[in-house]
PDB file of C-alpha atoms and ligand atoms in Angstrom:
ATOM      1  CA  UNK A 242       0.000   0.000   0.000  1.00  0.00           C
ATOM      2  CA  UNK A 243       1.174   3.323  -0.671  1.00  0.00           C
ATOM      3  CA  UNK A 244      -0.156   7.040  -0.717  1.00  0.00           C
ATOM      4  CA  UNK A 245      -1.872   8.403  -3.629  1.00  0.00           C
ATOM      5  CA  UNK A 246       1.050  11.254  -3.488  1.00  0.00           C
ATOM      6  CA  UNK A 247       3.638   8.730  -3.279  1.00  0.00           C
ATOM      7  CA  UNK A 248       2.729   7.361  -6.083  1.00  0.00           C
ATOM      8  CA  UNK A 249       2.545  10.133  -7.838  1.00  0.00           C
ATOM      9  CA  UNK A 250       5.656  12.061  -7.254  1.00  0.00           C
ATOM     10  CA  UNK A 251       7.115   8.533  -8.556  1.00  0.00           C
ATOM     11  CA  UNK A 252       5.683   8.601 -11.488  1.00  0.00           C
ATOM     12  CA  UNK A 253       6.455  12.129 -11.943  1.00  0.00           C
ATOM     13  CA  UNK A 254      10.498  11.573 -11.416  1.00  0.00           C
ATOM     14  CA  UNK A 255      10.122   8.174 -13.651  1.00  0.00           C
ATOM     15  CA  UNK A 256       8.105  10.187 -16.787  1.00  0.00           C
ATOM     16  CA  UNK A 257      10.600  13.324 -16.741  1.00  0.00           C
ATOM     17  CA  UNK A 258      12.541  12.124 -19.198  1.00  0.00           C
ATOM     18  CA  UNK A 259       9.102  11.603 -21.557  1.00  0.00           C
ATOM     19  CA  UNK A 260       6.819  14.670 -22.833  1.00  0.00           C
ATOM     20  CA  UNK A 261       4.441  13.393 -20.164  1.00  0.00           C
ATOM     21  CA  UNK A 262       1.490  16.112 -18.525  1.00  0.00           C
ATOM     22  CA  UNK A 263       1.607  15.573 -14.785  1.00  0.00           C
ATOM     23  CA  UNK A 264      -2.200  16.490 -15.460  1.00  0.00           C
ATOM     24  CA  UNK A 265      -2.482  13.316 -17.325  1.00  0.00           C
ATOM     25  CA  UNK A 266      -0.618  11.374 -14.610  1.00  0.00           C
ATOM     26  CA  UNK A 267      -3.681  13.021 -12.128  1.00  0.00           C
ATOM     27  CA  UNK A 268      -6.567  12.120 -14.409  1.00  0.00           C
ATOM     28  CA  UNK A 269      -5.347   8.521 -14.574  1.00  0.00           C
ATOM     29  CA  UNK A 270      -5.000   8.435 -10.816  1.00  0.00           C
ATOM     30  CA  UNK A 271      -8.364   9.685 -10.300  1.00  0.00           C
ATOM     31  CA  UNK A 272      -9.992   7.032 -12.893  1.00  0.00           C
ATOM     32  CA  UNK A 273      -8.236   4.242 -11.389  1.00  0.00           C
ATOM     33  CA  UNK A 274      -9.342   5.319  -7.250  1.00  0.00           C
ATOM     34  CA  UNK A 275     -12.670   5.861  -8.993  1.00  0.00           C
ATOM     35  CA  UNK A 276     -12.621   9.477  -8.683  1.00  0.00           C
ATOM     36  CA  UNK A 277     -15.183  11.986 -10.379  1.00  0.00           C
ATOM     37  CA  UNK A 278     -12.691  14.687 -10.770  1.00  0.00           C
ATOM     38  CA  UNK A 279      -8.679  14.762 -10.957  1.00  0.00           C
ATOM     39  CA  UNK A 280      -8.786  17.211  -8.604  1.00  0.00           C
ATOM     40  CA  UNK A 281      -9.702  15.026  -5.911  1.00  0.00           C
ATOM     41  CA  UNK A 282      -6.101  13.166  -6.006  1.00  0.00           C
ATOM     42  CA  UNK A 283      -5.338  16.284  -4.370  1.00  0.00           C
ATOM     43  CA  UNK A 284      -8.036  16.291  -2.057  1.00  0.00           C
ATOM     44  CA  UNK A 285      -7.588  12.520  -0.754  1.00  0.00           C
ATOM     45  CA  UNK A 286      -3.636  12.821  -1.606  1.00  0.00           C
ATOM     46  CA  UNK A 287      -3.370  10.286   1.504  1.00  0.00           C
ATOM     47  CA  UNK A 288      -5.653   7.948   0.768  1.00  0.00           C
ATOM     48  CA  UNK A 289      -3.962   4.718   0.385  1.00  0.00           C
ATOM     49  CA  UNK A 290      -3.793   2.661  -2.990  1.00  0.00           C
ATOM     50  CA  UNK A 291      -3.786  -0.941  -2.975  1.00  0.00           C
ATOM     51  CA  UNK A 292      -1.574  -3.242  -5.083  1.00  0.00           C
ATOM     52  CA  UNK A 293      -4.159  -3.595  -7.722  1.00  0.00           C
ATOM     53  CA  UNK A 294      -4.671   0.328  -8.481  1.00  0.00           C
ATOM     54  CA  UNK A 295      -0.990   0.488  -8.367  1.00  0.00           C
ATOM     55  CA  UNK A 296      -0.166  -2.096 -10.974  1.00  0.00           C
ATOM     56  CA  UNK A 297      -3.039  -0.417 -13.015  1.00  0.00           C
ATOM     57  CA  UNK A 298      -1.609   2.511 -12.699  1.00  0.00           C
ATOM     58  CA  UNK A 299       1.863   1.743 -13.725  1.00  0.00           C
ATOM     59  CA  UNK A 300       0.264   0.317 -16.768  1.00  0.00           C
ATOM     60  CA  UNK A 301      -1.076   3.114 -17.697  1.00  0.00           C
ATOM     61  CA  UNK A 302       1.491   5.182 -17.290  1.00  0.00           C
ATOM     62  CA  UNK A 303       3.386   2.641 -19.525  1.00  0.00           C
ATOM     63  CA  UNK A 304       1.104   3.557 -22.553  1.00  0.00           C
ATOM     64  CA  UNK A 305       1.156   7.404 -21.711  1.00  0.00           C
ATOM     65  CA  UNK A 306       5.203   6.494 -22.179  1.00  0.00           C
ATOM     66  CA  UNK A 307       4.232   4.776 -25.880  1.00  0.00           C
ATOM     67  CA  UNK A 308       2.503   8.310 -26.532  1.00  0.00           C
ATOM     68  CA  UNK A 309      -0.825   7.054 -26.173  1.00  0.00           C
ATOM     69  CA  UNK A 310      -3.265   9.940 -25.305  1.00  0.00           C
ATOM     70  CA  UNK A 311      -4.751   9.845 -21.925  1.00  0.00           C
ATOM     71  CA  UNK A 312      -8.232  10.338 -23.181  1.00  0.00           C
ATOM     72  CA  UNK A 313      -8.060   6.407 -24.759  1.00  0.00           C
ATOM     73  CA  UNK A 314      -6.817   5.476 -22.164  1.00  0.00           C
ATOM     74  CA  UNK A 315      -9.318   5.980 -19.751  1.00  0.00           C
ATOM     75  CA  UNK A 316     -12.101   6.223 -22.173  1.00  0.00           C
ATOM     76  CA  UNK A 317     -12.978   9.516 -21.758  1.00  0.00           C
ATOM     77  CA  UNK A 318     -12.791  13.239 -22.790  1.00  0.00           C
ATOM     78  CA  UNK A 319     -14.161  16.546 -22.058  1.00  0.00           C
ATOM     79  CA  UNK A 320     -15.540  18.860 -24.054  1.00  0.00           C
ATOM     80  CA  UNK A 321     -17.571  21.943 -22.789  1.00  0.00           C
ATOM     81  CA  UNK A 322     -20.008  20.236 -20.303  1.00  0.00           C
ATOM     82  CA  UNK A 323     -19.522  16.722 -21.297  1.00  0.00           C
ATOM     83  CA  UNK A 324     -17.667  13.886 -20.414  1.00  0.00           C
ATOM     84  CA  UNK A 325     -18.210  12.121 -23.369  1.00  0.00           C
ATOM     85  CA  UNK A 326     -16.987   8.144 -24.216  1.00  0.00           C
ATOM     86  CA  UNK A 327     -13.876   8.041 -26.594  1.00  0.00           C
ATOM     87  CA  UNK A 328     -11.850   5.129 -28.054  1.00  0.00           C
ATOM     88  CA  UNK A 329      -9.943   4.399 -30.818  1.00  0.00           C
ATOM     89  CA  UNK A 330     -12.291   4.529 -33.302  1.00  0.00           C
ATOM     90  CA  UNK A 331     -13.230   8.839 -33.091  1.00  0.00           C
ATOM     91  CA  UNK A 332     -11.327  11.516 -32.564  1.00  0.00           C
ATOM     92  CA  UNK A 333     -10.667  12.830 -29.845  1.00  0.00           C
ATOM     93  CA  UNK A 334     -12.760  15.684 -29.236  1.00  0.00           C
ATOM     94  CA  UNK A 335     -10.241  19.207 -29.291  1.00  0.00           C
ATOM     95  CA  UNK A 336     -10.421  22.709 -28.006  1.00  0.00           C
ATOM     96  CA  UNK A 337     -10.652  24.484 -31.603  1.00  0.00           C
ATOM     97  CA  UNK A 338     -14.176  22.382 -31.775  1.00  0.00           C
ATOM     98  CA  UNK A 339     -15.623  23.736 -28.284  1.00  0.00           C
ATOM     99  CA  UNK A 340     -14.504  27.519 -30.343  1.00  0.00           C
ATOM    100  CA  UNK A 341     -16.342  26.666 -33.399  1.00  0.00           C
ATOM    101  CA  UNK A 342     -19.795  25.624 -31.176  1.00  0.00           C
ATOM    102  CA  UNK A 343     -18.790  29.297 -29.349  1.00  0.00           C
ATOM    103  CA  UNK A 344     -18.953  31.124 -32.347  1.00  0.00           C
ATOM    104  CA  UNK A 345     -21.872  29.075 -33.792  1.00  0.00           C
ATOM    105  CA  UNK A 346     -23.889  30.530 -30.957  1.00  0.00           C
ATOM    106  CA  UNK A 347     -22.720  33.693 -31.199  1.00  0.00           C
ATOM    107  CA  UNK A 348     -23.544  33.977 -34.648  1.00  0.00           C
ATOM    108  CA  UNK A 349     -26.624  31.741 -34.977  1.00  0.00           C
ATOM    109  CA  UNK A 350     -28.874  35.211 -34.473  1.00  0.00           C
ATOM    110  CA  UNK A 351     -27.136  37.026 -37.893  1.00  0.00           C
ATOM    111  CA  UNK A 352     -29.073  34.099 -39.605  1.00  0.00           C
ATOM    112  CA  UNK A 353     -31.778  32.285 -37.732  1.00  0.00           C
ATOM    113  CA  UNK A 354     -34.041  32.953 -34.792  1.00  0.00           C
ATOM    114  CA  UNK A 355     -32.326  30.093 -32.701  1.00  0.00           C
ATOM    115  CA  UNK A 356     -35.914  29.344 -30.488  1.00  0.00           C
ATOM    116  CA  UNK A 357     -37.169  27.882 -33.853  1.00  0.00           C
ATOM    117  CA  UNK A 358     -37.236  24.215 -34.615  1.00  0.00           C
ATOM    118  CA  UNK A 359     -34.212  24.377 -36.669  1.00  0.00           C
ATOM    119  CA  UNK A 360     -33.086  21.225 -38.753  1.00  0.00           C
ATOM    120  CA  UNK A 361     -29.254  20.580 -38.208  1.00  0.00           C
ATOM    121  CA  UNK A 362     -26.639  17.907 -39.537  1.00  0.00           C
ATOM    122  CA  UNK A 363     -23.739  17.304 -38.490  1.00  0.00           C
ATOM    123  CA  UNK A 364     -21.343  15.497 -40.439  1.00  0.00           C
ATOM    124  CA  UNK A 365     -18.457  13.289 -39.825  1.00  0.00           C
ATOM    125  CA  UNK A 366     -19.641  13.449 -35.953  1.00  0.00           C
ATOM    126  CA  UNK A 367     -17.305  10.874 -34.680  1.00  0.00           C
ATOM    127  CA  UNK A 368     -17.524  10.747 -31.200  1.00  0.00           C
ATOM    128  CA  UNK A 369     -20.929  12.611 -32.007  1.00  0.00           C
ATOM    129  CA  UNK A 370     -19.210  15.714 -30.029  1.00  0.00           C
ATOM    130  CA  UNK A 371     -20.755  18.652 -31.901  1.00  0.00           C
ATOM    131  CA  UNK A 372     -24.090  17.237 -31.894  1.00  0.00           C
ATOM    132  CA  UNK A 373     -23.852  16.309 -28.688  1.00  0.00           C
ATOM    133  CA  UNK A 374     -23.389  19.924 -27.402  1.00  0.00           C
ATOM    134  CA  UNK A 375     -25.275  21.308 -29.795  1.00  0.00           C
ATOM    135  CA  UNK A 376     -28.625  19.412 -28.342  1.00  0.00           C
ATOM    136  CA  UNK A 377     -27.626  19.723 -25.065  1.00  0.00           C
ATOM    137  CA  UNK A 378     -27.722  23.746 -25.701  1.00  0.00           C
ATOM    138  CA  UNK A 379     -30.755  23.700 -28.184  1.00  0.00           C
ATOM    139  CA  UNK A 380     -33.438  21.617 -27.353  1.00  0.00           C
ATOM    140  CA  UNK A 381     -35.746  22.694 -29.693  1.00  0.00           C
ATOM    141  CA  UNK A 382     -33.604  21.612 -32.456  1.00  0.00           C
ATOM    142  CA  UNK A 383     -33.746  19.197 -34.323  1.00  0.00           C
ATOM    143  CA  UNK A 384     -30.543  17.271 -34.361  1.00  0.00           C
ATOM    144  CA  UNK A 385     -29.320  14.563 -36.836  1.00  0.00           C
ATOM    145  CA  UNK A 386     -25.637  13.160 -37.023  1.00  0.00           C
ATOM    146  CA  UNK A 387     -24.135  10.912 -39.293  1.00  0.00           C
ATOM    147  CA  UNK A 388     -20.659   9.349 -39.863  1.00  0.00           C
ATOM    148  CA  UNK A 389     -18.972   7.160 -42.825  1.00  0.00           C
ATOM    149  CA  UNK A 390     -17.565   4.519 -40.498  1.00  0.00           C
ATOM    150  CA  UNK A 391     -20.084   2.700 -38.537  1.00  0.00           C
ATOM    151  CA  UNK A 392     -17.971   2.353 -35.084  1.00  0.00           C
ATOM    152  CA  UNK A 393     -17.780   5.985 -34.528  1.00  0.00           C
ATOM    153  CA  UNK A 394     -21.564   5.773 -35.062  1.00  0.00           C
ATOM    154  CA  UNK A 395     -21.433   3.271 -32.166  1.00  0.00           C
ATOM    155  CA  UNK A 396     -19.892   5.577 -29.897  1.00  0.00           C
ATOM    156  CA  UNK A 397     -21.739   8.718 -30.780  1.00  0.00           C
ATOM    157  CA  UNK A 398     -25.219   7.053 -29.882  1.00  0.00           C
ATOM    158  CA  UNK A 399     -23.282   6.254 -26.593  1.00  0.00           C
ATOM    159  CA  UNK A 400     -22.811   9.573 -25.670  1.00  0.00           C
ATOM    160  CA  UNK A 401     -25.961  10.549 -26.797  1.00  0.00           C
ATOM    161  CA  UNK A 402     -27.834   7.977 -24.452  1.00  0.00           C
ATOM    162  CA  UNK A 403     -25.210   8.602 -21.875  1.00  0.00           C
ATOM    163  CA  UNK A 404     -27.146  12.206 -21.834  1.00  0.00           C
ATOM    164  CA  UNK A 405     -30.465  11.387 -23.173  1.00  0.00           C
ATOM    165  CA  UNK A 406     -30.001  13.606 -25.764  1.00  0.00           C
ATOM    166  CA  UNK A 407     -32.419  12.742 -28.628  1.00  0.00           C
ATOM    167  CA  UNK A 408     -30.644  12.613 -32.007  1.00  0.00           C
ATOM    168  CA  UNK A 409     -31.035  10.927 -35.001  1.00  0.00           C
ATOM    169  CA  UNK A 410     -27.975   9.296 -36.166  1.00  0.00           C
ATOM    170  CA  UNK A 411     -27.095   7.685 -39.688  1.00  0.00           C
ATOM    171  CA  UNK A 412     -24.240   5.727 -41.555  1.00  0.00           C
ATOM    172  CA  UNK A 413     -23.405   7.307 -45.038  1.00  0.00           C
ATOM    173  CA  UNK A 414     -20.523   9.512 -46.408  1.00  0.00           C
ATOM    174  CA  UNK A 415     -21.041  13.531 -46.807  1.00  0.00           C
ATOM    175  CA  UNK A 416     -24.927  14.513 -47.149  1.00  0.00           C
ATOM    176  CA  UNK A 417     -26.229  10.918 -49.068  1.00  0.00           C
ATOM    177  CA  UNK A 418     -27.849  10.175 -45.491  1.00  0.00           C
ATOM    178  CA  UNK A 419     -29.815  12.841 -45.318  1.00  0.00           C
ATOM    179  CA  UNK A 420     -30.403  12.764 -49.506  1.00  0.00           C
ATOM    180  CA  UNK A 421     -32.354   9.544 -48.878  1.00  0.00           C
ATOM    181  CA  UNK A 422     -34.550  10.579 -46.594  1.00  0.00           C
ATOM    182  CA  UNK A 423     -35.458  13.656 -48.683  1.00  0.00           C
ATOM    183  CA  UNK A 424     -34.361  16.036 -46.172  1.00  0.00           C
ATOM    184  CA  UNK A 425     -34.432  19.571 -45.730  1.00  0.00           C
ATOM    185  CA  UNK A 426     -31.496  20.878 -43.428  1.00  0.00           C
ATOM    186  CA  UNK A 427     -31.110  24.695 -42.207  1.00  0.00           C
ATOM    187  CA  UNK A 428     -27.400  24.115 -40.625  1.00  0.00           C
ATOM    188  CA  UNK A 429     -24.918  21.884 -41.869  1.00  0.00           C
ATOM    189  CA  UNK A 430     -21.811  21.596 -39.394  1.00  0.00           C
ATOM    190  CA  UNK A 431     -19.012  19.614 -40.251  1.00  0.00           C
ATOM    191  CA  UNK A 432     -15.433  18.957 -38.668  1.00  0.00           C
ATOM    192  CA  UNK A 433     -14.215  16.931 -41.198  1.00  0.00           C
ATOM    193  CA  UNK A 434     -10.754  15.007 -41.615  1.00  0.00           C
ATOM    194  CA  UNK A 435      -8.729  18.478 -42.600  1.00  0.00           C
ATOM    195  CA  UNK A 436      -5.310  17.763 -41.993  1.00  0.00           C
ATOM    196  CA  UNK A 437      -3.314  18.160 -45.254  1.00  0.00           C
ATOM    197  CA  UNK A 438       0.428  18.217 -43.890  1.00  0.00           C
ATOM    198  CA  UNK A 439       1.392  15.212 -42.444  1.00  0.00           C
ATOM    199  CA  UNK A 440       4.637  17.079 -40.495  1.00  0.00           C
ATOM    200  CA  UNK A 441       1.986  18.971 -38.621  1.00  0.00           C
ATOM    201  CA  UNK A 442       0.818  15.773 -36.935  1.00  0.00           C
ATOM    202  CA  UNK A 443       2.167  14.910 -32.970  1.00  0.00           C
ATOM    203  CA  UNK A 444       3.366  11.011 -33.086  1.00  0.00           C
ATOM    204  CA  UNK A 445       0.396  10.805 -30.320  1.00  0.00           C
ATOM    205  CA  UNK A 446      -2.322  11.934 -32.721  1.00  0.00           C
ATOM    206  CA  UNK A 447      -0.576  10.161 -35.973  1.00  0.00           C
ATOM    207  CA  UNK A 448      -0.114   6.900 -33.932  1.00  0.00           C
ATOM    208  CA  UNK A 449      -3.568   6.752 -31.969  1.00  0.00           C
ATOM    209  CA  UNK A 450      -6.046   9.054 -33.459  1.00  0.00           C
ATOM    210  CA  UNK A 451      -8.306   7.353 -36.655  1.00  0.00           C
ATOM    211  CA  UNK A 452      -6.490   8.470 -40.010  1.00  0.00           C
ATOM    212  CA  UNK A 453      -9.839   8.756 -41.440  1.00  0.00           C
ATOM    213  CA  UNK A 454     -10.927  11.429 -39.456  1.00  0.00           C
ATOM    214  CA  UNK A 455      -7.201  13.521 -39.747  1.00  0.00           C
ATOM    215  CA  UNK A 456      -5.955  13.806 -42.645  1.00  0.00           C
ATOM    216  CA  UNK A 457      -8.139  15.507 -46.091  1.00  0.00           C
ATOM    217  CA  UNK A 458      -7.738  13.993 -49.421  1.00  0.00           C
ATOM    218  CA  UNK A 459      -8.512  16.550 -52.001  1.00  0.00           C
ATOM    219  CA  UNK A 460      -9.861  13.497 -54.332  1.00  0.00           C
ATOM    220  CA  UNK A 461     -12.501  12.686 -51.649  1.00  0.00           C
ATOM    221  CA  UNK A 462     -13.499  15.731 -50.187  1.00  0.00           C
ATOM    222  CA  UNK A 463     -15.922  16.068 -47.602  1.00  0.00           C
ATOM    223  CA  UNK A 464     -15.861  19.784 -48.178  1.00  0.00           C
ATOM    224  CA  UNK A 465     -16.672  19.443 -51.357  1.00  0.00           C
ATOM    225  CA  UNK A 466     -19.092  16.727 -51.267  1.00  0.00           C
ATOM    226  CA  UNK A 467     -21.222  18.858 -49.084  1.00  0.00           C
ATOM    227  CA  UNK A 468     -21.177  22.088 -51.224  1.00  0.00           C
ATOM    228  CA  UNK A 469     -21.283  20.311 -54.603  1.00  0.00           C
ATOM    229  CA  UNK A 470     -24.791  18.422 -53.360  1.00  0.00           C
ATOM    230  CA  UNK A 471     -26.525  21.537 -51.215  1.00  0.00           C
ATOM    231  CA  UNK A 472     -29.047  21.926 -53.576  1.00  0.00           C
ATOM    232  CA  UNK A 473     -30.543  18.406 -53.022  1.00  0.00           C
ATOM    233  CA  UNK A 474     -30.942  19.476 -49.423  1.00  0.00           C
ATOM    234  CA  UNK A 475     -31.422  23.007 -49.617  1.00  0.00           C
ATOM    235  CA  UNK A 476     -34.976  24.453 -49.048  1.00  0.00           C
ATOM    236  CA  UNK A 477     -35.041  27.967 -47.307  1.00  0.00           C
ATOM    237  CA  UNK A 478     -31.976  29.670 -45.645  1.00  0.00           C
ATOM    238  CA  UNK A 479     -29.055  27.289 -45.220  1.00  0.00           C
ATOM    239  CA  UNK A 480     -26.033  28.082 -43.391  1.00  0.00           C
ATOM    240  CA  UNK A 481     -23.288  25.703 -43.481  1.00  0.00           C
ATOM    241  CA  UNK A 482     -20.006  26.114 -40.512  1.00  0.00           C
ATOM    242  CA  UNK A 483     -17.027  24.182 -41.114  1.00  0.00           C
ATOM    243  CA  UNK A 484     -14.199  23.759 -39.032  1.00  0.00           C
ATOM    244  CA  UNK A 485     -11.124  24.258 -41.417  1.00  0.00           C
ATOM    245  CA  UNK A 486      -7.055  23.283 -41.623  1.00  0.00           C
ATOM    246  CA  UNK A 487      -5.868  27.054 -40.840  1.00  0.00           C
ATOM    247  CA  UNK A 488      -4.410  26.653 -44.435  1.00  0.00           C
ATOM    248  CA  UNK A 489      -7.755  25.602 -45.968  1.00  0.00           C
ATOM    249  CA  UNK A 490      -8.745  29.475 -46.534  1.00  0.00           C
ATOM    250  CA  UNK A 491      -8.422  29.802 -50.229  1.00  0.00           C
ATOM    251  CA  UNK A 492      -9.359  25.686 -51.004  1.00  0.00           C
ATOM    252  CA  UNK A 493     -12.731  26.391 -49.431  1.00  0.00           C
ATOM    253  CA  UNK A 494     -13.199  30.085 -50.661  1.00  0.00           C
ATOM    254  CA  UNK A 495     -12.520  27.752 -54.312  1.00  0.00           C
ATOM    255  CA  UNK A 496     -15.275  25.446 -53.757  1.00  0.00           C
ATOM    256  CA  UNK A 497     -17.448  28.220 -53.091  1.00  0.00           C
ATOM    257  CA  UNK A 498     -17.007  29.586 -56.323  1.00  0.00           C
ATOM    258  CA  UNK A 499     -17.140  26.396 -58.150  1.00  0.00           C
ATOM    259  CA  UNK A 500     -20.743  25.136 -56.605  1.00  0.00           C
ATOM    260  CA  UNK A 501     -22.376  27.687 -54.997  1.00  0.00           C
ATOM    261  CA  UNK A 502     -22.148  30.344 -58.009  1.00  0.00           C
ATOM    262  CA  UNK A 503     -26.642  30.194 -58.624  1.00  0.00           C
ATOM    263  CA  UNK A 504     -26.696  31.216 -55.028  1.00  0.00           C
ATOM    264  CA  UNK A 505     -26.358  34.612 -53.363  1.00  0.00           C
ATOM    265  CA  UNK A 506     -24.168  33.507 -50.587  1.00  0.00           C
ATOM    266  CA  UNK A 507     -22.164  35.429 -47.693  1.00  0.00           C
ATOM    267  CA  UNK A 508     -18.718  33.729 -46.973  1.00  0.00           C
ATOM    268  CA  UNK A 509     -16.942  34.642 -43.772  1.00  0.00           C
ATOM    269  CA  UNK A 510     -13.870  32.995 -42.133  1.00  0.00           C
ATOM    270  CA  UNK A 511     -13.445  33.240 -38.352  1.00  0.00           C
ATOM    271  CA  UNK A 512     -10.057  32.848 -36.315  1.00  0.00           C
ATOM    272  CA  UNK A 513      -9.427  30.500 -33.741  1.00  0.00           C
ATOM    273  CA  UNK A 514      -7.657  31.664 -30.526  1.00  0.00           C
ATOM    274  CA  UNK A 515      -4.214  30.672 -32.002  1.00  0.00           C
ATOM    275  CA  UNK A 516      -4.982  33.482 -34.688  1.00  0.00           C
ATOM    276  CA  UNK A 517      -5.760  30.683 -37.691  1.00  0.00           C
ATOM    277  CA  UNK A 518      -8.353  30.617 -39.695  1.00  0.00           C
ATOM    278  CA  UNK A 519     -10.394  27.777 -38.688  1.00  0.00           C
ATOM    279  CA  UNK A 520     -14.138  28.318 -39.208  1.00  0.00           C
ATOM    280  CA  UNK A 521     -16.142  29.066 -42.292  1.00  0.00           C
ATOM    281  CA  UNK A 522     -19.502  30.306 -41.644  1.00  0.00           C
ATOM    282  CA  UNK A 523     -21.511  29.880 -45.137  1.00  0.00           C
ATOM    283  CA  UNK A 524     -24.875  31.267 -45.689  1.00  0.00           C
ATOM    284  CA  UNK A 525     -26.936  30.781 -48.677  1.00  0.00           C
ATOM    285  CA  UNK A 526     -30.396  33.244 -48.583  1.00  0.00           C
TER     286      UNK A 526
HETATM  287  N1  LIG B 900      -7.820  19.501 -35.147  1.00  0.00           N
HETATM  288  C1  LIG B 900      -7.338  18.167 -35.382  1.00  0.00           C
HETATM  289  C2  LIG B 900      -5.828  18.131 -35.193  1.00  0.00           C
HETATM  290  O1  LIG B 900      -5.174  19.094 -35.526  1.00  0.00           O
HETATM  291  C3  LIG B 900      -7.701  17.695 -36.769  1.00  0.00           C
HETATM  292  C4  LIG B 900      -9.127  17.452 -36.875  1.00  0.00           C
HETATM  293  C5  LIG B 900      -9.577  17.227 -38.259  1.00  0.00           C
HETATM  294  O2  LIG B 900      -8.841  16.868 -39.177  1.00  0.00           O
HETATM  295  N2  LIG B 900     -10.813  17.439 -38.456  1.00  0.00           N
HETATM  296  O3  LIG B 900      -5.303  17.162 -34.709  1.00  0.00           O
END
């Protein structure tokens, strides 16, 4: 038996020479004393571990060592209010995403009244993050998230059951989901795989994270697919928010051109905190 703060300052000395978070060391120490909050190792910092949390433990730590991100690990991330699921088959959920739902509902009154029963996709949800939040914060709306690979599906209806969140969820690439059920959307959100620089990856994300949802290949282009089929879904108003590689700028201000030129249509990028480009707010009258 030893001390939860024994344990940890050992683990501290024995990761130094690793690019290790002692925040990650915390979270994993709170998951395995059964915890709510990493805080709490701080709290109960003498509360005694038993051999079985330690050798769990030092397991973990083991994979944090192999780069493995802590959020796999434990099967879990945050993102605004939620502690949602997360394995290896989504992304794990990231900070620029928790912006782009902040500036979504910021600008959601330049274009809609938001108390209306507005009709949203999201696409590519993943670990069904932005729709997640997005019904948690709108009720009234009605939700619908889809994803190409049917094991992110999986855990996306987790997390929505995990918070009763009602939302319709489908398996298809791009908009064809919502195509065959005839449709009509008023937002389309999307965080699609964006990455197109490999060098800009971490080992942790390269290694872990689903390539799928990374890394954007210009012959296959979510982007695309969703602007060159809006008309099919298209009824009133639409306004489409994507999250964007910060060098995505001119590629998506291209598309634009190419498919939305019978449209009167207001294009704005917004920054993310890092100063990037990173969302594109689209909005076809
Ligand atoms: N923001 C993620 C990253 O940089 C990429 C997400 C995406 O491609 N949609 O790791």
């Amino acid at each position: 038996m030893k001390k939860i703060y024994e344990v940890y300052l050992e683990a501290l000395k024995l990761c130094e020479p690793y690019h290790i978070l002692s925040s990650d060391l915390r979270v994993l120490l709170a998951f395995d004393m059964g915890f709510a909050s990493p805080i709490d190792t701080l709290y109960y910092k003498d509360k005694e571990m038993n051999e079985e949390q330690i050798a769990l433990f030092n397991s973990q730590v083991e994979r944090l060592k192999n780069n493995e991100p802590v959020e796999y690990i434990v099967n879990e991330a945050n993102f605004l209010d939620l502690k949602l699921y997360v394995d290896r088959n989504v992304l794990i959920p990231r900070m620029e995403t928790t912006e782009l739902i902040a500036n979504l509902s910021e600008k959601i009154y330049d274009y809609f009244d938001p108390r209306n029963y507005l009709v949203v996709a999201d696409i590519g949800t993943g670990s069904g993050a932005i729709a997640c939040a997005i019904k948690n914060m709108y009720k009234n709306w009605l939700v619908s998230a889809s994803d190409i690979s049917s094991p992110a599906l999986e855990v996306a209806k987790k997390n929505a059951e995990k918070y009763s969140l009602p939302i319709s969820f489908y398996q298809g690439d791009s908009l064809k989901p919502y195509i065959e059920r005839n449709m009509n959307l008023d937002i389309i959100i999307s965080n699609p795989p964006y990455i197109v620089n490999k060098k800009d990856v971490q080992p942790s994300v390269s290694f872990f994270e689903p390539s799928s949802a990374l890394y954007l290949d210009f012959s296959s282009s979510v982007y695309e697919k969703i602007l060159a089929d809006v008309n099919k879904v298209k009824k009133g108003s639409l306004l489409i928010v994507f999250e964007i590689g910060y060098d995505l700028k001119e590629y998506i201000e291209d598309l634009c051109k190419k498919y939305l030129g019978n449209y009167s249509y207001k294009l704005e990028f917004i920054k993310d905190l890092n100063d990037l480009d990173r969302f594109a707010f689209i909005f076809l009258e």
